[in-house]
mmCIF file of N, CA and C in Angstrom:
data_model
loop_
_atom_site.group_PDB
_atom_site.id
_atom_site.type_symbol
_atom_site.label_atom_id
_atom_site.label_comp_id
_atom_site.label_asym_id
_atom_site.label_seq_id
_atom_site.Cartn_x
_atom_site.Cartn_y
_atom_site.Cartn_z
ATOM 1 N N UNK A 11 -19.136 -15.760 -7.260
ATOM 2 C CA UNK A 11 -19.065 -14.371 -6.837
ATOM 3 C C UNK A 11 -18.610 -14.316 -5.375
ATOM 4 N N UNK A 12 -17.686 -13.305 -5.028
ATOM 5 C CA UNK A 12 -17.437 -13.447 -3.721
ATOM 6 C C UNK A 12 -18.855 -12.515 -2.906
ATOM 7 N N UNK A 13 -18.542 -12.204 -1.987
ATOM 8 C CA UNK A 13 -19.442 -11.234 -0.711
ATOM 9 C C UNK A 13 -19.898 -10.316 -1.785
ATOM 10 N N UNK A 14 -18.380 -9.566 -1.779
ATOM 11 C CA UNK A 14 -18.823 -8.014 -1.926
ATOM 12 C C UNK A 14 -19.565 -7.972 -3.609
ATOM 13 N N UNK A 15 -19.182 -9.038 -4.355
ATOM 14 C CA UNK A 15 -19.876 -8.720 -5.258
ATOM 15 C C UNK A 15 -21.352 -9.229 -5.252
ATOM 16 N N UNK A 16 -21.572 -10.033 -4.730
ATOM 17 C CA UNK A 16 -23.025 -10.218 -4.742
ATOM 18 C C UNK A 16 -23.816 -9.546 -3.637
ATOM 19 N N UNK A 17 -22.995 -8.523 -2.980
ATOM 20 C CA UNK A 17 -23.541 -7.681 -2.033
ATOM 21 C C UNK A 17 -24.102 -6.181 -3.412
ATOM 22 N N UNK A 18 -22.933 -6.147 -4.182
ATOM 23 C CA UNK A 18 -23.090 -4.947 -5.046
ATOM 24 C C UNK A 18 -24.365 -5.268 -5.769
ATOM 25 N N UNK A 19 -24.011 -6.641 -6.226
ATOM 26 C CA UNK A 19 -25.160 -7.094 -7.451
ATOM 27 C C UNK A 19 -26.757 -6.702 -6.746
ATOM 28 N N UNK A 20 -26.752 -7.414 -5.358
ATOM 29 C CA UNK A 20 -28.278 -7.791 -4.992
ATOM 30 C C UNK A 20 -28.719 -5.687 -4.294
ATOM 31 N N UNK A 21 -27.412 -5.255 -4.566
ATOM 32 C CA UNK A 21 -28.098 -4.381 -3.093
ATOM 33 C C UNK A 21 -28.355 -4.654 -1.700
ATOM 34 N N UNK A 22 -27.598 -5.659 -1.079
ATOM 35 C CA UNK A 22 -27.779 -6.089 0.187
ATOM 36 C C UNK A 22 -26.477 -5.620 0.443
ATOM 37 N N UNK A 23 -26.549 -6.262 2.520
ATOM 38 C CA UNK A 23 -25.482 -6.074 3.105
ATOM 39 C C UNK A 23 -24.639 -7.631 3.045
ATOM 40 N N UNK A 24 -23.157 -7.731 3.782
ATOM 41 C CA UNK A 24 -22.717 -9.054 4.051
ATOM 42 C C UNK A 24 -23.221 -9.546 4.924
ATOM 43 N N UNK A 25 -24.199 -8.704 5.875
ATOM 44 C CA UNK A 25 -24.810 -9.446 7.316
ATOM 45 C C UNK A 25 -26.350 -9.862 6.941
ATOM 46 N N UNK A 26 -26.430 -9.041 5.812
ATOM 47 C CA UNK A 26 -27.582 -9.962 4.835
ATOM 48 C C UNK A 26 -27.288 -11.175 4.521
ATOM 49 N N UNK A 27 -26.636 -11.364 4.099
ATOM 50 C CA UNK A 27 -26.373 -12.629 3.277
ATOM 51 C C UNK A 27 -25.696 -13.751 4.270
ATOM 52 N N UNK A 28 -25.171 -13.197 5.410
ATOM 53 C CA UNK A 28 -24.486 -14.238 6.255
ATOM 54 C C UNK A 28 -26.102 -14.876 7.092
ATOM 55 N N UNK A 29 -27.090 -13.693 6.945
ATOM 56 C CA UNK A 29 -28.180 -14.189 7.860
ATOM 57 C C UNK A 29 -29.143 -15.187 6.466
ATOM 58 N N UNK A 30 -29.134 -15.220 5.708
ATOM 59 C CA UNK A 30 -29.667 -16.254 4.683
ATOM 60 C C UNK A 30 -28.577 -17.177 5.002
ATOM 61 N N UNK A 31 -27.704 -17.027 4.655
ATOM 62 C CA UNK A 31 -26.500 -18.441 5.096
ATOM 63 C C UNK A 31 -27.146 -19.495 6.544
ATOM 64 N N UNK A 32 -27.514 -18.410 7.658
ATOM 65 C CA UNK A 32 -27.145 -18.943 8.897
ATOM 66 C C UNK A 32 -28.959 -19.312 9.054
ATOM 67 N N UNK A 33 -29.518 -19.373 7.687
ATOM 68 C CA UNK A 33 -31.395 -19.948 7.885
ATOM 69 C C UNK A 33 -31.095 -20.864 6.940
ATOM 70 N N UNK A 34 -29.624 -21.119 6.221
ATOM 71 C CA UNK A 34 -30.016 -21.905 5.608
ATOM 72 C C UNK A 34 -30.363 -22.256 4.466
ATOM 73 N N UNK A 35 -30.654 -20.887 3.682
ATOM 74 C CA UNK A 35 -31.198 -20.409 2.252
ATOM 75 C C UNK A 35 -30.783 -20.656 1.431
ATOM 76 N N UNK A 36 -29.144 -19.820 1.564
ATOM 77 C CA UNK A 36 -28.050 -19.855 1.110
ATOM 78 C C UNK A 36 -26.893 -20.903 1.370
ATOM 79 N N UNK A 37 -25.972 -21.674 0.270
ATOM 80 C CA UNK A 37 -25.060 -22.226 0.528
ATOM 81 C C UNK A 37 -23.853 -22.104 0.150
ATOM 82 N N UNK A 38 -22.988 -21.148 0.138
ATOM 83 C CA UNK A 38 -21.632 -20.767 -0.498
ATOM 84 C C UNK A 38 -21.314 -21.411 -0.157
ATOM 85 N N UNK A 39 -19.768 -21.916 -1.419
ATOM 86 C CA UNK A 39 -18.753 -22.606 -1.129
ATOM 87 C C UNK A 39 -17.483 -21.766 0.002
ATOM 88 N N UNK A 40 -16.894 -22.539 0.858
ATOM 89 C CA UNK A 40 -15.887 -21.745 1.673
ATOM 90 C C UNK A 40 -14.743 -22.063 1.064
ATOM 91 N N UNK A 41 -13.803 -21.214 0.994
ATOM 92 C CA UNK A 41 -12.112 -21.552 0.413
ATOM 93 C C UNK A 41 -11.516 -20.562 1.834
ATOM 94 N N UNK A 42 -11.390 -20.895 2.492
ATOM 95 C CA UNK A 42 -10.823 -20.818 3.538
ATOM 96 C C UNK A 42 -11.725 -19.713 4.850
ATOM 97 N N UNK A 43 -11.216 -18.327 4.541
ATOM 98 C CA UNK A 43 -12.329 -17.713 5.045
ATOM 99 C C UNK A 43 -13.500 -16.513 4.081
ATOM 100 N N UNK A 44 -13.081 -17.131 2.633
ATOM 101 C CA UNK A 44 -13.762 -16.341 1.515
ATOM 102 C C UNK A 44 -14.925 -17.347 1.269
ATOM 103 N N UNK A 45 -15.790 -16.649 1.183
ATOM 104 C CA UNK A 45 -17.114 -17.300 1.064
ATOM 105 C C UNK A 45 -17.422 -17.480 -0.803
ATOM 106 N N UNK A 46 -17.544 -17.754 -1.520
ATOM 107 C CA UNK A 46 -17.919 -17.881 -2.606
ATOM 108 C C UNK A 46 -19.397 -18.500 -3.245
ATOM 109 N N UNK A 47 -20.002 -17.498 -4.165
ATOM 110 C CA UNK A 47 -21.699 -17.928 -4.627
ATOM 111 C C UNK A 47 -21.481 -18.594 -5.711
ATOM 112 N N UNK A 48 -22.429 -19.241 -5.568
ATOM 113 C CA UNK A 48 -22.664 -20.078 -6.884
ATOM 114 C C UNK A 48 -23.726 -19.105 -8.126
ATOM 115 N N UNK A 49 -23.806 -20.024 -8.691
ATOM 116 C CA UNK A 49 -24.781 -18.994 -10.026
ATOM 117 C C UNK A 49 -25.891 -19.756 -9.050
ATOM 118 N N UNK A 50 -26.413 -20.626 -8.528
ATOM 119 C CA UNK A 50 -27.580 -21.296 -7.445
ATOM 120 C C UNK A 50 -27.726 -20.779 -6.240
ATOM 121 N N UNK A 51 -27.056 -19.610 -6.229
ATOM 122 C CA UNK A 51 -26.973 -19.257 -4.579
ATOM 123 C C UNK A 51 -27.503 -17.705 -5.260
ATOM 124 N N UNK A 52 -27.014 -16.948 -6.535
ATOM 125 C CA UNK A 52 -27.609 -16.164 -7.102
ATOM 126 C C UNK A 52 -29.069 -16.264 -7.609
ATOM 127 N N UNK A 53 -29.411 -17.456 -7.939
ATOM 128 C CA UNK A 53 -30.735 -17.204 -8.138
ATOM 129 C C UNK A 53 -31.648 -17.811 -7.069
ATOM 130 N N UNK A 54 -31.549 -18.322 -6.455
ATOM 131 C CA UNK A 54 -31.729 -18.098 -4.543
ATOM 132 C C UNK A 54 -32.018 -17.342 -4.211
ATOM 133 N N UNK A 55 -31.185 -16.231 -3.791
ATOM 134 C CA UNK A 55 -31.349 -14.992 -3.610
ATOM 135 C C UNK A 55 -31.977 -14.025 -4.256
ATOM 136 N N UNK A 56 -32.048 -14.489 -5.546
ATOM 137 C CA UNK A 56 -32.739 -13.390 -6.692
ATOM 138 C C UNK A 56 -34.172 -13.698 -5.547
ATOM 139 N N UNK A 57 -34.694 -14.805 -5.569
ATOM 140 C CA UNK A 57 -36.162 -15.285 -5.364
ATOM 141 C C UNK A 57 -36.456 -14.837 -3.796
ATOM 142 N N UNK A 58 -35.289 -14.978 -3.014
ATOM 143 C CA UNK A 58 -35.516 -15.067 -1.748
ATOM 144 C C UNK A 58 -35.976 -13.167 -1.472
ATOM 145 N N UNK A 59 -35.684 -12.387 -2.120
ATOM 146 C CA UNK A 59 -35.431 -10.432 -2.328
ATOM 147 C C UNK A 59 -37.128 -10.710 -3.029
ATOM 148 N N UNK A 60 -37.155 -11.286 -3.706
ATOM 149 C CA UNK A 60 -38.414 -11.383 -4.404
ATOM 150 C C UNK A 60 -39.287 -11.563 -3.316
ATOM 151 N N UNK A 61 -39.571 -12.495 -2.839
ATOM 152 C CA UNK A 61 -40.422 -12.967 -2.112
ATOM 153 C C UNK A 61 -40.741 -12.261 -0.535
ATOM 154 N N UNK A 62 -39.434 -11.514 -0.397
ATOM 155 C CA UNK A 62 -39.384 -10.834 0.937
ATOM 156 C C UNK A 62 -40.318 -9.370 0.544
ATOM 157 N N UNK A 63 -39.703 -8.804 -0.806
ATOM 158 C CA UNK A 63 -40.815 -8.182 -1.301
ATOM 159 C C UNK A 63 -42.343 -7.883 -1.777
ATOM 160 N N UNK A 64 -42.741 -9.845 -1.682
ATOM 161 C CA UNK A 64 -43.803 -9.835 -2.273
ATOM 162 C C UNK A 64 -44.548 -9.935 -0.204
ATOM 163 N N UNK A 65 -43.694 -10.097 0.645
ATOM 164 C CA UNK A 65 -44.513 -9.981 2.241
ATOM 165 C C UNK A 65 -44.405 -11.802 2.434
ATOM 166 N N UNK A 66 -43.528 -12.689 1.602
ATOM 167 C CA UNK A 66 -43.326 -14.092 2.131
ATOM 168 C C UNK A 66 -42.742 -14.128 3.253
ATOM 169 N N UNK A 67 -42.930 -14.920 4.661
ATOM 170 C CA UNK A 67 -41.992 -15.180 5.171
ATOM 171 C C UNK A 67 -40.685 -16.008 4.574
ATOM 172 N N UNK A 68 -39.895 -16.108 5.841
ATOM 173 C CA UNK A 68 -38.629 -16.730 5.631
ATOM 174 C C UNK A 68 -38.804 -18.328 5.531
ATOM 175 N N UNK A 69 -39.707 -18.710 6.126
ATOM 176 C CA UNK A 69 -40.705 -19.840 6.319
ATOM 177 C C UNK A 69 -40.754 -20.541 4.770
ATOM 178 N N UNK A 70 -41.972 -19.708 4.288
ATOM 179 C CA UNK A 70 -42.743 -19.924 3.046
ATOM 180 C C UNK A 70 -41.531 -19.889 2.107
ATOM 181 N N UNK A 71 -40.479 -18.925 1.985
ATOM 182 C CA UNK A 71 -39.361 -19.122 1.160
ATOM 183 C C UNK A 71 -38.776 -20.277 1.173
ATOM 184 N N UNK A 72 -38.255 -20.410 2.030
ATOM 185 C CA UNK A 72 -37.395 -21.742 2.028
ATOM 186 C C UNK A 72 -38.690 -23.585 1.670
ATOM 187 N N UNK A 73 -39.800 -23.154 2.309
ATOM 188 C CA UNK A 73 -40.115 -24.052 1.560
ATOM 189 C C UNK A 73 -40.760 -24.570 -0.092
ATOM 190 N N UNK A 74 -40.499 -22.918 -0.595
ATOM 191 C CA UNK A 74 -40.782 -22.903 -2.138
ATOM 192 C C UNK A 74 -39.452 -23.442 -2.973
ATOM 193 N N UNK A 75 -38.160 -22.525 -2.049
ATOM 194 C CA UNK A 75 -37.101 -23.194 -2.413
ATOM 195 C C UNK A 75 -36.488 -24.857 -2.700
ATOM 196 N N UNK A 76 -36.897 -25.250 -1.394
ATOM 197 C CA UNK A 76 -36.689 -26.916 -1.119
ATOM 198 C C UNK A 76 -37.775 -27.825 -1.911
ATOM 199 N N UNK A 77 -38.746 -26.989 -2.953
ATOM 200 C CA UNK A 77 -39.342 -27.813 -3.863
ATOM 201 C C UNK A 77 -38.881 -27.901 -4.914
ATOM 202 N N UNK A 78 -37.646 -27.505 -5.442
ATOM 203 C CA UNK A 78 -37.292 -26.836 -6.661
ATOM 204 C C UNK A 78 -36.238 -28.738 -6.931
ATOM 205 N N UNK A 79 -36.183 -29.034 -5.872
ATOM 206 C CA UNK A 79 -35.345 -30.608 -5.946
ATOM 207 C C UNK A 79 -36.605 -31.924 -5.917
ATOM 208 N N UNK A 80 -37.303 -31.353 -5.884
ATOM 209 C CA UNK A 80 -38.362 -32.129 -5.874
ATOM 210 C C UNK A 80 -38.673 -33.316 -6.985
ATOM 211 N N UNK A 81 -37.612 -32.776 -8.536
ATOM 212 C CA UNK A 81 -37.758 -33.312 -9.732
ATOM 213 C C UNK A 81 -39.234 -33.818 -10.669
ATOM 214 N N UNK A 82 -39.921 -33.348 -10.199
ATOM 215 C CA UNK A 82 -40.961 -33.245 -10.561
ATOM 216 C C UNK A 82 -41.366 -32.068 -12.081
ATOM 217 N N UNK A 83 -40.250 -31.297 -12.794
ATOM 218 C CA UNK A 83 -39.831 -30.059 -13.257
ATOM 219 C C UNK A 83 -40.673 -28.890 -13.005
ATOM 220 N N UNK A 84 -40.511 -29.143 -11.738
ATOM 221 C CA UNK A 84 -41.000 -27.517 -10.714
ATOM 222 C C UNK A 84 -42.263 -27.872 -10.638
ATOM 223 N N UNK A 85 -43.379 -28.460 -11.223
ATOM 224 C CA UNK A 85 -44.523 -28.451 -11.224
ATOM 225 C C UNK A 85 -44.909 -27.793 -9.869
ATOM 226 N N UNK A 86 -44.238 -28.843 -8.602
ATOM 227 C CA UNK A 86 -44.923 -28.547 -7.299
ATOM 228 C C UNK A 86 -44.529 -27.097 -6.945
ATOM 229 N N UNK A 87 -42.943 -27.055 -7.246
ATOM 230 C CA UNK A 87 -42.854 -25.734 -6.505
ATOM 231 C C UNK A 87 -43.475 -24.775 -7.264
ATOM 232 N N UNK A 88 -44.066 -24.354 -8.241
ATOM 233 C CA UNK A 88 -44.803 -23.871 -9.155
ATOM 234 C C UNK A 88 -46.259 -23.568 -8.776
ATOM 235 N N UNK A 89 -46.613 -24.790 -8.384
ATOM 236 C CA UNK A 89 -47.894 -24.681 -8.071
ATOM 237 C C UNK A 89 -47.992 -23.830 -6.879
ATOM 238 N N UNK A 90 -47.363 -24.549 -5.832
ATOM 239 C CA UNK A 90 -47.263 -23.964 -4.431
ATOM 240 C C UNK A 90 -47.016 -22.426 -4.427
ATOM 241 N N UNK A 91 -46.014 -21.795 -5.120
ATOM 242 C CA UNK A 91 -45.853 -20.364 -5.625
ATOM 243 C C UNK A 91 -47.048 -19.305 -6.397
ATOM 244 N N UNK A 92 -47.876 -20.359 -6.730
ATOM 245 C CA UNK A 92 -48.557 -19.883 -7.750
ATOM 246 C C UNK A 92 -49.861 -19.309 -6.638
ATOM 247 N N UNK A 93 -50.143 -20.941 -5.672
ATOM 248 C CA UNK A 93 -50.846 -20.449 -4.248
ATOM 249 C C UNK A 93 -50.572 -19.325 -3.618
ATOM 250 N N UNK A 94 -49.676 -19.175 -2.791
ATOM 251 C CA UNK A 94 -48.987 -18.228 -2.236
ATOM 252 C C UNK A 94 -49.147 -17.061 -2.809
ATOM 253 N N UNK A 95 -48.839 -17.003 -3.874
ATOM 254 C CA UNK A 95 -48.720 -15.704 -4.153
ATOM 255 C C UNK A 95 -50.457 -15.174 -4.770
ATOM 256 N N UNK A 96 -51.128 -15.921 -4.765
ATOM 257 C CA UNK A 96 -52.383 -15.674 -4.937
ATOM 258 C C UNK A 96 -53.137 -15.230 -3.561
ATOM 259 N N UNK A 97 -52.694 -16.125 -2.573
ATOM 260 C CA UNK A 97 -53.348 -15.458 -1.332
ATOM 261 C C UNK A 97 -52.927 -14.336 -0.490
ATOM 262 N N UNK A 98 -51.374 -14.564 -1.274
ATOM 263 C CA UNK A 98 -50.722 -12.937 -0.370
ATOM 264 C C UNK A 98 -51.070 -11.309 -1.711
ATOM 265 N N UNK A 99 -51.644 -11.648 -2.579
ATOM 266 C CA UNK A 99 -52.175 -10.583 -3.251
ATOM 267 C C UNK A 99 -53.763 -10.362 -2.949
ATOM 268 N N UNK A 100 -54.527 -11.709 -2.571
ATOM 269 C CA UNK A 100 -55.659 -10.927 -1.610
ATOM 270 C C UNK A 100 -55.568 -9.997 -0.618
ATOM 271 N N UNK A 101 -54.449 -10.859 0.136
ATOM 272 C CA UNK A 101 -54.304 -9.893 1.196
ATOM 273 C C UNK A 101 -53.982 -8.357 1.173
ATOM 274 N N UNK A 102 -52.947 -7.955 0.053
ATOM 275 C CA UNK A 102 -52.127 -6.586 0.398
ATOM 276 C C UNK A 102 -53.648 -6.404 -0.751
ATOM 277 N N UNK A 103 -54.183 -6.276 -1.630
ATOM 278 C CA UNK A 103 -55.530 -5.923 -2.122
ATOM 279 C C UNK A 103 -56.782 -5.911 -0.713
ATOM 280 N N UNK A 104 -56.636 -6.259 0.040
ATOM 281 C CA UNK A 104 -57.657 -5.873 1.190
ATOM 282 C C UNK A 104 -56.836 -5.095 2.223
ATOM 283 N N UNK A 105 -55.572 -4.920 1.984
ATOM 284 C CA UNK A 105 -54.544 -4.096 2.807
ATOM 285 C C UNK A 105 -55.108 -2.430 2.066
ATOM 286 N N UNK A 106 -54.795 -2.976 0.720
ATOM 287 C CA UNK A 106 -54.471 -1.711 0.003
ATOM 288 C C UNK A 106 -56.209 -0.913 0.290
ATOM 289 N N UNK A 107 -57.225 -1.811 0.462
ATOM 290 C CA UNK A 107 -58.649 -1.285 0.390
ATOM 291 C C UNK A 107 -58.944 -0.646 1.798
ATOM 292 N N UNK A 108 -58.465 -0.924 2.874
ATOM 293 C CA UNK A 108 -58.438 -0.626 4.045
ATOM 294 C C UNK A 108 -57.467 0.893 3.633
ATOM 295 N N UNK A 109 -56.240 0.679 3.740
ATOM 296 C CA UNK A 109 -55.695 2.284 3.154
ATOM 297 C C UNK A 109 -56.527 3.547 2.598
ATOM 298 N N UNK A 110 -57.704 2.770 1.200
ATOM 299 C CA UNK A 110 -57.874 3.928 0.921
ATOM 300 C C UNK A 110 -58.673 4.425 1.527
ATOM 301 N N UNK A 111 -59.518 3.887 2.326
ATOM 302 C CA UNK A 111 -60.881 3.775 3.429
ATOM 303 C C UNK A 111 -60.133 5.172 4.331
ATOM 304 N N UNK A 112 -58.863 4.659 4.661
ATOM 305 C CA UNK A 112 -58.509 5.376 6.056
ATOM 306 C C UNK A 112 -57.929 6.802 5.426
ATOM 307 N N UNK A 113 -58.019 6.841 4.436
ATOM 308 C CA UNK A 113 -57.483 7.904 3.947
ATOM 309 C C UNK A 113 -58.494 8.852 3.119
ATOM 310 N N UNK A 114 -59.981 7.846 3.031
ATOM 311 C CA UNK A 114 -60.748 9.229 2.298
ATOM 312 C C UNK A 114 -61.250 9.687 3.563
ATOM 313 N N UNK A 115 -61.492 8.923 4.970
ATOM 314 C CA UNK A 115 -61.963 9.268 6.465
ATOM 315 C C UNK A 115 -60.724 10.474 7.184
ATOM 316 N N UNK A 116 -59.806 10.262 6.287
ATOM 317 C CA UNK A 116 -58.561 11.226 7.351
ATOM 318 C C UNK A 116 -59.068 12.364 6.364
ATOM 319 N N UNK A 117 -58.847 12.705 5.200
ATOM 320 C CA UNK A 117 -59.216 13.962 4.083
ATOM 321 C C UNK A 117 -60.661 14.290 4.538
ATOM 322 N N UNK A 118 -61.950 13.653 5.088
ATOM 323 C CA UNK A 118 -62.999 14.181 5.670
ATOM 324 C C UNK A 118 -62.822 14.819 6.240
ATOM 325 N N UNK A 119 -61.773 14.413 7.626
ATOM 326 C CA UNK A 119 -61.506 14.979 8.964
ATOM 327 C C UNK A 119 -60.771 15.879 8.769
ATOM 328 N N UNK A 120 -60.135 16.253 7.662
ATOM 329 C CA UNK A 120 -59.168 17.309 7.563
ATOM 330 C C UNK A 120 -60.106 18.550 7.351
ATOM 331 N N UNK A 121 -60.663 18.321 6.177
ATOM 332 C CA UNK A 121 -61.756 19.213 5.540
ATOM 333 C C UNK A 121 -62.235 19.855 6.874
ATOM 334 N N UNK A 122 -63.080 18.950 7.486
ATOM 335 C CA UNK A 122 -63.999 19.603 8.755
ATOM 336 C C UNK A 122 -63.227 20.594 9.497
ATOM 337 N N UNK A 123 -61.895 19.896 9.928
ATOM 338 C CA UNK A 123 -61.370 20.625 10.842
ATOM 339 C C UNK A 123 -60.647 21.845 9.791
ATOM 340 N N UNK A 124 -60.383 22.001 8.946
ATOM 341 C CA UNK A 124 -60.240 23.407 7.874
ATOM 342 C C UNK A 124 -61.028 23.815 8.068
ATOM 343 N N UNK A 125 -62.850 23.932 8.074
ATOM 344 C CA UNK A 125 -64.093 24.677 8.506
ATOM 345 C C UNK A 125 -64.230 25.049 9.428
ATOM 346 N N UNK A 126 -63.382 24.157 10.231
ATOM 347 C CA UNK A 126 -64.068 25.095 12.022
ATOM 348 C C UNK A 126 -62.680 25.979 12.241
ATOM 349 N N UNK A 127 -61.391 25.705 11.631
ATOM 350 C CA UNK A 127 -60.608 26.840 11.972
ATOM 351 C C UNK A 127 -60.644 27.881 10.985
ATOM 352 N N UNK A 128 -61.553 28.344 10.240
ATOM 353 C CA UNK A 128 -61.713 28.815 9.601
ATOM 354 C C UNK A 128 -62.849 29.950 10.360
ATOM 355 N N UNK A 129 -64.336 28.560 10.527
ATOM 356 C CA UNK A 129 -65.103 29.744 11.272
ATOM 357 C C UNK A 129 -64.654 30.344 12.196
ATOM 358 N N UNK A 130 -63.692 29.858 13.195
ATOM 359 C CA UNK A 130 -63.781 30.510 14.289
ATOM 360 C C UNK A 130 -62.652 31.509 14.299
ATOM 361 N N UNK A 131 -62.013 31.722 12.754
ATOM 362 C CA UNK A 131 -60.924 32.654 12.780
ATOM 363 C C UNK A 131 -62.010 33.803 12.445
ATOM 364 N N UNK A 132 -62.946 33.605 11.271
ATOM 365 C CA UNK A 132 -63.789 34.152 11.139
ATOM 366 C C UNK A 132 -64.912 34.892 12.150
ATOM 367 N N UNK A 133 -65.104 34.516 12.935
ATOM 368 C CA UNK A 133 -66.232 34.906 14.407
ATOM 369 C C UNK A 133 -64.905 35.821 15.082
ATOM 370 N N UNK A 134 -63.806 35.235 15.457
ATOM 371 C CA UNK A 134 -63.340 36.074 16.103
ATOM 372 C C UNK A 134 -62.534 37.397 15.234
ATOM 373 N N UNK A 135 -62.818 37.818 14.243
ATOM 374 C CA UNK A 135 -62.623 38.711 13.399
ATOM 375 C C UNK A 135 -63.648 39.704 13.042
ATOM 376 N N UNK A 136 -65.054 39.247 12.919
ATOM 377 C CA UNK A 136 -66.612 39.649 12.786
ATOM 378 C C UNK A 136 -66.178 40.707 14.560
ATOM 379 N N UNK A 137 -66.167 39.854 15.315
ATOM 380 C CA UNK A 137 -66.461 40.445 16.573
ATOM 381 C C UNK A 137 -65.247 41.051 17.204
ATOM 382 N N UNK A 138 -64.015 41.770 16.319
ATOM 383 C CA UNK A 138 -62.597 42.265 16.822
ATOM 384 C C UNK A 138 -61.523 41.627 17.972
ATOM 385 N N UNK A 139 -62.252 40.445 18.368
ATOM 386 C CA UNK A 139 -60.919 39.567 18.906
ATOM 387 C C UNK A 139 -59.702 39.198 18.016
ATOM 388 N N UNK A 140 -58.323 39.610 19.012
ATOM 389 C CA UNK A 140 -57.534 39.297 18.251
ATOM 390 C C UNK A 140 -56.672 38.092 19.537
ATOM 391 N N UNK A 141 -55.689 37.183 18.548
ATOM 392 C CA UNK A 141 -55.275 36.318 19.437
ATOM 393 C C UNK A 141 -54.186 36.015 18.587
ATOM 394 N N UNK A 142 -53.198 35.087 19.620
ATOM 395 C CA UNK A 142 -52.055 34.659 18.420
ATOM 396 C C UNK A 142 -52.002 34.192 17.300
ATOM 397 N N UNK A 143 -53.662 33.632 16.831
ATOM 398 C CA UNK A 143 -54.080 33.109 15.491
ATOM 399 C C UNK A 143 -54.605 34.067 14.429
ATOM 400 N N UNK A 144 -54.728 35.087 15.050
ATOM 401 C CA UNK A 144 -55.175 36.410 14.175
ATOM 402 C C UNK A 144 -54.123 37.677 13.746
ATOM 403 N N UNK A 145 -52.994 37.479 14.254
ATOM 404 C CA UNK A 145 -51.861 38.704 14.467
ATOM 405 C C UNK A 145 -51.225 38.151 13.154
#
């Protein structure tokens, strides 16, 4: 595949893919100044979009990647993936628990503050004050 098509395929940019090139990730063949993917550079990338999604670094990618030669038939990189992605789903699960925390404490604070602009639209209505909140 050249650039633009595996730019179309993945949904990325070419300065995407030149910056996986330039970490290393990626290895197109060059024919002069056309870069060309392999079907191995496609599923590379499939994993590398994956993993950026799942909150891997660039780090942890490449070294899930560089197990895949390991010949072992993936076992390790398998395993190691299997880690990873077990401890980065604790995490966004204690991410996600913190969220809802901060969000039934913000809907408290909302509530309250709906009551007091409420009473005090109320008091100053009881007692004929008018103000730019009452007009």
């Amino acid at each position: 595949m050249t650039i633009r098509e595996m730019c179309d395929t993945f949904g990325v940019t070419p300065r995407t893919l030149r910056f996986y090139e330039s970490k290393e990730l990626l290895f197109p063949r060059r024919e002069g100044q056309k870069r060309l993917f392999t079907r191995r550079d496609r599923a590379r990338l499939k994993l590398i979009l994956r993993g950026k999604r799942f909150g891997f670094s660039l780090e942890d990618i490449r070294q899930l990647l560089d197990l895949y030669a390991k010949g072992d038939e993936q076992l390790t990189q398998l395993t190691r993936t299997y880690d990873l992605a077990r401890t980065r789903l604790q995490g966004l699960e204690r991410q996600r628990d913190d969220l809802n925390a901060a969000i039934a404490d913000l809907r408290k604070q909302l509530s309250w503050g709906e009551r007091m602009i409420a009473s005090i639209r109320n008091s100053k209505t009881a007692t004929g004050q008018t103000g730019p909140d009452t007009e």
